[in-house]
Amino acid sequence: MAKYVIRPDQLMAISNGQANINVINGFSEFLNENGEKYRITSSFEEATQFLGQTALESNGFKTLVENLNYSAKRLVAVWPKRYPTIAAASPYANNPQKLANHTYGGRLGNTGSNDGWLYRGRGIKQVTGRANYRDFTAWMRTITPGCPDFEKTPDLLAETPWCFWSAVWYWYT
């Protein structure tokens, strides 16, 4: 199949001109170097599906760390089973750390009292949860043996090139 090339101007258009220029330039270069190998740029359909998912997860290529600053009303809309009423959501509204620890605590491999916050979503396709950070590290080490341990240094997933690899990991595995 023909390789589909991803240009920075295409990524900027997807974000309505709001993307971080450094992120889209790096992401474009990264995808053009690695995309075909991981079934991202082998066809138009793959490329558009991948870019749609990554644009959504990264708020149009603007956000590399999950935004957990929600109002109580928005929490009820986003997580109705976890926050069925305004009263249930209010203690977590506009408190990202408390919300992360409540929402992600005790699941996704999170066991510590602050793990929900430590292992909140990061990357172009946001890796969330301690177990996923661990699994991502193991997968990355098959590609780059000397890469960091993302479970020990989770903030690195919001930096290049690791933020790009997060999207590839979700897509490919």
Coordinates of N, CA and C in Angstrom, one line a residue:
M1 N 0.8 -1.2 0.0 CA 0.0 0.0 0.0 C 0.9 1.2 0.0
A2 N 0.3 2.3 -0.5 CA 1.0 3.6 -0.6 C 1.0 4.2 0.8
K3 N 2.1 4.8 1.2 CA 2.3 5.4 2.4 C 1.5 6.8 2.4
Y4 N 0.7 7.1 3.4 CA 0.1 8.4 3.4 C 0.9 9.3 4.3
V5 N 1.3 10.4 3.8 CA 2.1 11.4 4.5 C 1.3 12.4 5.3
I6 N 1.7 12.6 6.5 CA 1.0 13.5 7.4 C 1.8 14.8 7.5
R7 N 1.1 15.9 7.1 CA 1.8 17.2 7.1 C 1.4 18.0 8.3
P8 N 2.3 18.9 8.8 CA 1.9 19.7 9.9 C 0.7 20.6 9.6
D9 N 0.5 21.1 8.4 CA -0.7 21.9 8.1 C -2.0 21.1 8.2
Q10 N -1.9 19.8 7.9 CA -3.1 19.0 8.1 C -3.5 18.9 9.6
L11 N -2.5 18.7 10.4 CA -2.7 18.6 11.9 C -3.2 19.9 12.4
M12 N -2.7 21.0 11.9 CA -3.1 22.3 12.3 C -4.6 22.5 11.9
A13 N -5.0 22.1 10.7 CA -6.3 22.2 10.3 C -7.3 21.4 11.1
I14 N -6.9 20.2 11.5 CA -7.7 19.3 12.4 C -8.0 20.1 13.7
S15 N -7.0 20.8 14.2 CA -7.2 21.5 15.5 C -7.8 22.9 15.3
N16 N -8.2 23.3 14.1 CA -8.8 24.6 13.9 C -7.8 25.7 14.2
G17 N -6.5 25.4 13.9 CA -5.5 26.4 14.0 C -5.0 26.6 15.5
Q18 N -5.5 25.8 16.4 CA -5.2 26.0 17.8 C -4.1 25.1 18.4
A19 N -3.5 24.2 17.6 CA -2.6 23.2 18.1 C -1.3 23.9 18.5
N20 N -0.5 23.2 19.3 CA 0.8 23.6 19.7 C 1.7 23.3 18.5
I21 N 2.3 24.3 17.9 CA 3.1 24.1 16.7 C 4.3 23.2 16.9
N22 N 4.9 23.2 18.0 CA 6.0 22.3 18.3 C 5.5 20.8 18.3
V23 N 4.3 20.6 18.9 CA 3.8 19.3 19.0 C 3.4 18.8 17.6
I24 N 2.8 19.6 16.8 CA 2.3 19.1 15.5 C 3.5 18.9 14.5
N25 N 4.5 19.8 14.6 CA 5.7 19.5 13.8 C 6.4 18.2 14.2
G26 N 6.6 18.0 15.5 CA 7.2 16.8 15.9 C 6.4 15.6 15.6
F27 N 5.1 15.7 15.8 CA 4.2 14.5 15.6 C 4.1 14.2 14.1
S28 N 4.1 15.2 13.3 CA 4.1 14.9 11.8 C 5.4 14.2 11.4
E29 N 6.5 14.7 11.9 CA 7.8 14.0 11.5 C 7.8 12.6 12.1
F30 N 7.4 12.4 13.3 CA 7.4 11.1 14.0 C 6.5 10.1 13.2
L31 N 5.3 10.6 12.8 CA 4.4 9.7 12.0 C 4.9 9.3 10.7
N32 N 5.6 10.3 10.0 CA 6.1 10.0 8.7 C 7.3 9.0 8.8
E33 N 8.0 9.0 9.9 CA 9.1 8.1 10.1 C 8.7 6.7 10.6
N34 N 7.6 6.7 11.4 CA 7.2 5.4 12.1 C 5.8 4.9 11.7
G35 N 5.0 5.7 11.1 CA 3.6 5.4 10.9 C 3.3 4.1 10.1
E36 N 4.1 3.9 9.0 CA 3.8 2.8 8.1 C 4.1 1.5 8.9
K37 N 5.2 1.4 9.6 CA 5.5 0.2 10.4 C 4.5 -0.2 11.4
Y38 N 3.7 0.8 11.9 CA 2.7 0.5 12.9 C 1.3 0.6 12.4
R39 N 1.2 0.5 11.1 CA -0.2 0.5 10.4 C -0.9 1.8 10.7
I40 N -0.3 2.9 10.7 CA -0.9 4.2 10.9 C -1.0 5.0 9.6
T41 N 0.0 4.9 8.8 CA 0.0 5.7 7.5 C 0.0 4.8 6.3
S42 N -0.3 3.6 6.4 CA -0.3 2.7 5.3 C -1.5 3.0 4.3
S43 N -2.6 3.6 4.9 CA -3.7 3.9 4.0 C -4.4 5.1 4.6
F44 N -5.2 5.7 3.7 CA -6.0 6.9 4.1 C -6.9 6.6 5.3
E45 N -7.5 5.4 5.3 CA -8.5 5.1 6.3 C -7.8 4.9 7.7
E46 N -6.6 4.3 7.7 CA -5.9 4.1 8.9 C -5.4 5.5 9.5
A47 N -4.9 6.3 8.6 CA -4.4 7.6 9.0 C -5.6 8.5 9.6
T48 N -6.7 8.5 8.9 CA -7.8 9.3 9.4 C -8.4 8.8 10.7
Q49 N -8.5 7.5 10.9 CA -8.9 6.9 12.1 C -8.0 7.2 13.3
F50 N -6.7 7.0 13.0 CA -5.7 7.3 14.0 C -5.7 8.8 14.4
L51 N -5.7 9.7 13.4 CA -5.7 11.1 13.7 C -6.9 11.6 14.4
G52 N -8.1 11.0 14.1 CA -9.3 11.3 14.8 C -9.2 11.0 16.2
Q53 N -8.7 9.8 16.5 CA -8.6 9.4 17.9 C -7.6 10.2 18.7
T54 N -6.4 10.5 18.1 CA -5.4 11.3 18.8 C -5.8 12.7 18.9
A55 N -6.5 13.3 17.9 CA -6.9 14.7 18.0 C -7.9 14.8 19.2
L56 N -8.8 13.8 19.3 CA -9.8 13.9 20.4 C -9.1 13.8 21.8
E57 N -8.2 12.8 21.9 CA -7.5 12.6 23.2 C -6.6 13.7 23.6
S58 N -6.1 14.5 22.7 CA -5.1 15.5 23.0 C -5.8 16.9 22.8
N59 N -7.1 17.0 22.7 CA -7.8 18.3 22.6 C -7.2 19.0 21.4
G60 N -7.2 18.4 20.2 CA -6.7 19.0 19.0 C -5.2 19.3 19.0
F61 N -4.5 18.3 19.6 CA -3.0 18.4 19.7 C -2.5 19.6 20.5
K62 N -3.3 19.9 21.5 CA -3.0 21.0 22.4 C -2.6 20.6 23.8
T63 N -3.1 19.4 24.2 CA -3.0 18.9 25.6 C -2.3 17.6 25.7
L64 N -1.3 17.5 26.5 CA -0.5 16.3 26.6 C -0.7 15.7 28.0
V65 N -1.4 16.4 28.9 CA -1.8 15.9 30.2 C -3.3 16.0 30.4
E66 N -3.9 15.0 30.9 CA -5.3 15.0 31.1 C -5.8 16.2 31.9
N67 N -6.8 16.9 31.4 CA -7.4 18.0 32.2 C -8.5 17.4 33.0
L68 N -8.4 17.5 34.3 CA -9.4 16.9 35.2 C -10.0 18.0 36.1
N69 N -10.1 19.2 35.5 CA -10.7 20.3 36.2 C -12.1 20.5 35.7
Y70 N -13.1 19.7 36.3 CA -14.5 19.7 35.9 C -15.4 20.3 36.9
S71 N -16.4 20.9 36.5 CA -17.5 21.4 37.4 C -18.3 20.2 37.8
A72 N -19.1 20.3 38.8 CA -19.9 19.2 39.3 C -20.9 18.8 38.2
K73 N -21.5 19.8 37.5 CA -22.4 19.5 36.4 C -21.8 18.7 35.3
R74 N -20.5 19.0 34.9 CA -19.8 18.3 33.9 C -19.4 16.9 34.3
L75 N -19.1 16.7 35.6 CA -18.8 15.4 36.1 C -20.0 14.4 35.9
V76 N -21.2 15.0 36.2 CA -22.4 14.2 36.1 C -22.6 13.8 34.7
A77 N -22.3 14.7 33.7 CA -22.4 14.4 32.3 C -21.4 13.4 31.8
V78 N -20.1 13.6 32.2 CA -19.0 12.7 31.7 C -19.0 11.4 32.4
W79 N -19.2 11.3 33.7 CA -19.1 10.0 34.4 C -20.4 9.8 35.2
P80 N -21.5 9.6 34.5 CA -22.8 9.5 35.2 C -22.9 8.3 36.2
K81 N -22.2 7.2 35.9 CA -22.3 6.1 36.9 C -21.5 6.4 38.1
R82 N -20.4 7.0 37.9 CA -19.5 7.3 39.1 C -20.0 8.5 39.9
Y83 N -20.6 9.5 39.1 CA -21.1 10.7 39.7 C -22.5 11.0 39.3
P84 N -23.5 10.3 39.9 CA -24.8 10.3 39.4 C -25.6 11.6 39.7
T85 N -25.1 12.3 40.7 CA -25.8 13.6 41.1 C -24.8 14.7 41.3
I86 N -25.3 15.9 41.3 CA -24.5 17.1 41.6 C -23.9 16.9 43.0
A87 N -24.7 16.4 43.9 CA -24.2 16.3 45.3 C -23.0 15.3 45.3
A88 N -23.1 14.2 44.6 CA -22.1 13.2 44.6 C -20.8 13.8 43.9
A89 N -21.0 14.6 42.9 CA -19.9 15.2 42.2 C -19.2 16.4 42.9
S90 N -20.0 17.1 43.6 CA -19.5 18.4 44.2 C -18.1 18.3 45.0
P91 N -17.9 17.2 45.8 CA -16.6 17.2 46.5 C -15.4 17.1 45.6
Y92 N -15.6 16.7 44.3 CA -14.5 16.5 43.4 C -14.4 17.6 42.3
A93 N -15.4 18.4 42.3 CA -15.5 19.5 41.3 C -14.3 20.5 41.5
N94 N -13.7 20.8 40.4 CA -12.6 21.8 40.3 C -11.5 21.5 41.3
N95 N -11.3 20.2 41.5 CA -10.2 19.7 42.3 C -9.5 18.5 41.5
P96 N -8.7 18.8 40.5 CA -8.2 17.7 39.7 C -7.5 16.6 40.4
Q97 N -6.7 16.8 41.4 CA -6.0 15.8 42.1 C -7.0 14.9 42.9
K98 N -7.9 15.5 43.6 CA -8.9 14.7 44.3 C -9.8 13.9 43.4
L99 N -10.2 14.5 42.2 CA -11.0 13.8 41.2 C -10.2 12.6 40.6
A100 N -8.9 12.8 40.3 CA -8.2 11.7 39.7 C -8.0 10.6 40.7
N101 N -7.8 10.9 41.9 CA -7.6 9.8 42.9 C -8.9 9.1 43.2
H102 N -10.0 9.8 43.1 CA -11.3 9.1 43.3 C -11.7 8.3 42.1
T103 N -11.5 8.9 40.9 CA -12.0 8.3 39.7 C -11.1 7.1 39.3
Y104 N -9.8 7.2 39.4 CA -8.9 6.2 39.0 C -8.3 5.3 40.1
G105 N -8.6 5.7 41.4 CA -8.1 5.0 42.5 C -8.7 3.6 42.6
G106 N -7.8 2.6 42.9 CA -8.2 1.2 43.0 C -8.5 0.5 41.8
R107 N -8.2 1.1 40.6 CA -8.4 0.4 39.3 C -7.2 0.8 38.4
L108 N -7.1 0.2 37.3 CA -6.1 0.4 36.3 C -4.7 0.2 36.9
G109 N -4.6 -0.6 37.9 CA -3.3 -0.9 38.5 C -2.9 0.1 39.6
N110 N -3.8 1.0 39.9 CA -3.5 2.1 40.9 C -3.9 1.5 42.3
T111 N -2.9 1.5 43.1 CA -3.1 1.0 44.5 C -2.7 2.0 45.6
G112 N -1.9 2.9 45.3 CA -1.5 3.9 46.3 C -2.5 5.0 46.4
S113 N -2.6 5.8 47.5 CA -3.6 6.8 47.7 C -3.5 7.9 46.7
N114 N -2.4 8.2 46.1 CA -2.2 9.3 45.1 C -2.0 8.7 43.7
D115 N -2.2 7.4 43.5 CA -1.9 6.9 42.2 C -2.8 7.4 41.1
G116 N -4.0 7.7 41.4 CA -4.9 8.2 40.3 C -4.4 9.5 39.7
W117 N -3.8 10.3 40.6 CA -3.2 11.6 40.2 C -1.9 11.3 39.5
L118 N -1.0 10.5 40.1 CA 0.3 10.3 39.5 C 0.2 9.6 38.1
Y119 N -0.8 8.8 37.9 CA -0.9 8.0 36.7 C -2.1 8.5 35.9
R120 N -2.4 9.8 35.9 CA -3.5 10.3 35.1 C -3.0 10.3 33.6
G121 N -4.0 10.6 32.7 CA -3.7 10.5 31.3 C -2.6 11.4 30.9
R122 N -1.6 10.9 30.1 CA -0.6 11.7 29.5 C -0.3 11.1 28.1
G123 N 0.2 12.0 27.2 CA 0.6 11.6 25.9 C -0.5 12.1 24.9
I124 N -0.2 11.9 23.6 CA -1.1 12.2 22.5 C -2.4 11.3 22.6
K125 N -2.2 10.1 22.9 CA -3.3 9.2 23.2 C -3.0 8.8 24.7
Q126 N -3.8 9.3 25.5 CA -3.4 9.4 26.9 C -3.3 8.0 27.6
V127 N -2.1 7.7 28.1 CA -1.9 6.5 28.9 C -2.4 6.8 30.3
T128 N -3.3 6.0 30.9 CA -3.9 6.3 32.2 C -3.8 5.0 33.0
G129 N -3.4 5.2 34.3 CA -3.3 4.1 35.2 C -1.9 3.5 35.3
R130 N -1.5 3.1 36.5 CA -0.2 2.6 36.8 C 0.1 1.4 35.9
A131 N -0.8 0.4 35.8 CA -0.6 -0.8 35.0 C -0.3 -0.4 33.6
N132 N -1.0 0.5 33.0 CA -0.7 0.9 31.6 C 0.6 1.6 31.5
Y133 N 1.0 2.4 32.5 CA 2.4 3.0 32.4 C 3.4 1.9 32.5
R134 N 3.2 0.9 33.3 CA 4.1 -0.3 33.4 C 4.1 -1.0 32.0
D135 N 3.0 -1.3 31.5 CA 2.9 -2.0 30.2 C 3.5 -1.2 29.1
F136 N 3.3 0.1 29.1 CA 3.9 0.9 28.1 C 5.4 0.9 28.1
T137 N 5.9 0.9 29.4 CA 7.4 0.8 29.5 C 7.9 -0.5 29.0
A138 N 7.3 -1.6 29.3 CA 7.7 -2.9 28.8 C 7.7 -2.9 27.2
W139 N 6.6 -2.4 26.6 CA 6.5 -2.4 25.2 C 7.6 -1.5 24.6
M140 N 7.8 -0.3 25.2 CA 8.8 0.7 24.6 C 10.2 0.1 24.7
R141 N 10.5 -0.7 25.7 CA 11.8 -1.3 25.9 C 12.1 -2.4 24.8
T142 N 11.0 -2.9 24.1 CA 11.3 -3.8 23.0 C 11.7 -3.0 21.8
I143 N 11.4 -1.7 21.8 CA 11.8 -0.8 20.7 C 13.1 0.0 21.0
T144 N 13.1 0.6 22.2 CA 14.2 1.4 22.7 C 14.6 0.8 24.0
P145 N 15.5 -0.1 24.1 CA 15.9 -0.8 25.3 C 16.3 0.1 26.5
G146 N 16.9 1.2 26.2 CA 17.3 2.1 27.3 C 16.3 3.2 27.6
C147 N 15.1 3.1 27.2 CA 14.1 4.1 27.5 C 13.8 4.2 29.0
P148 N 13.3 5.3 29.4 CA 12.9 5.5 30.8 C 11.9 4.5 31.3
D149 N 11.8 4.3 32.6 CA 10.8 3.6 33.3 C 9.7 4.6 33.5
F150 N 8.6 4.5 32.8 CA 7.5 5.5 32.9 C 6.7 5.3 34.1
E151 N 6.7 4.2 34.7 CA 6.0 4.0 36.0 C 6.8 4.8 37.1
K152 N 8.1 4.9 37.0 CA 8.8 5.6 37.9 C 8.9 7.1 37.6
T153 N 8.8 7.5 36.4 CA 8.8 8.9 35.9 C 7.7 9.2 35.0
P154 N 6.4 9.2 35.5 CA 5.3 9.3 34.6 C 5.2 10.6 33.9
D155 N 5.8 11.7 34.4 CA 5.7 13.0 33.7 C 6.4 13.0 32.3
L156 N 7.3 12.0 32.1 CA 8.0 11.9 30.8 C 7.0 11.6 29.7
L157 N 5.9 11.0 30.0 CA 4.9 10.7 28.9 C 4.3 12.0 28.3
A158 N 4.5 13.1 28.9 CA 4.0 14.4 28.4 C 5.1 15.1 27.6
E159 N 6.2 14.4 27.3 CA 7.3 15.0 26.6 C 7.6 14.2 25.3
T160 N 8.2 14.9 24.3 CA 8.5 14.2 23.1 C 9.8 13.4 23.3
P161 N 10.0 12.3 22.7 CA 9.1 11.6 21.8 C 8.1 10.7 22.4
W162 N 8.1 10.6 23.7 CA 7.3 9.6 24.4 C 5.8 9.8 24.3
C163 N 5.4 11.1 24.2 CA 4.0 11.4 24.1 C 3.5 10.9 22.7
F164 N 4.3 10.8 21.7 CA 3.9 10.3 20.4 C 3.8 8.8 20.5
W165 N 4.8 8.2 21.2 CA 4.8 6.7 21.3 C 3.6 6.2 22.0
S166 N 3.1 7.0 23.0 CA 1.9 6.6 23.7 C 0.7 6.3 22.7
A167 N 0.6 7.1 21.7 CA -0.5 6.9 20.7 C -0.2 5.6 19.9
V168 N 1.0 5.4 19.5 CA 1.4 4.2 18.8 C 1.1 3.0 19.6
W169 N 1.5 3.0 20.8 CA 1.3 1.8 21.7 C -0.2 1.5 21.8
Y170 N -1.1 2.4 22.0 CA -2.5 2.1 22.1 C -3.0 1.6 20.7
W171 N -2.6 2.2 19.7 CA -3.1 1.9 18.4 C -2.6 0.5 18.0
Y172 N -1.3 0.3 18.2 CA -0.7 -1.0 17.6 C -1.0 -2.2 18.5
T173 N -1.1 -2.0 19.8 CA -1.2 -3.2 20.7 C -2.7 -3.4 21.0

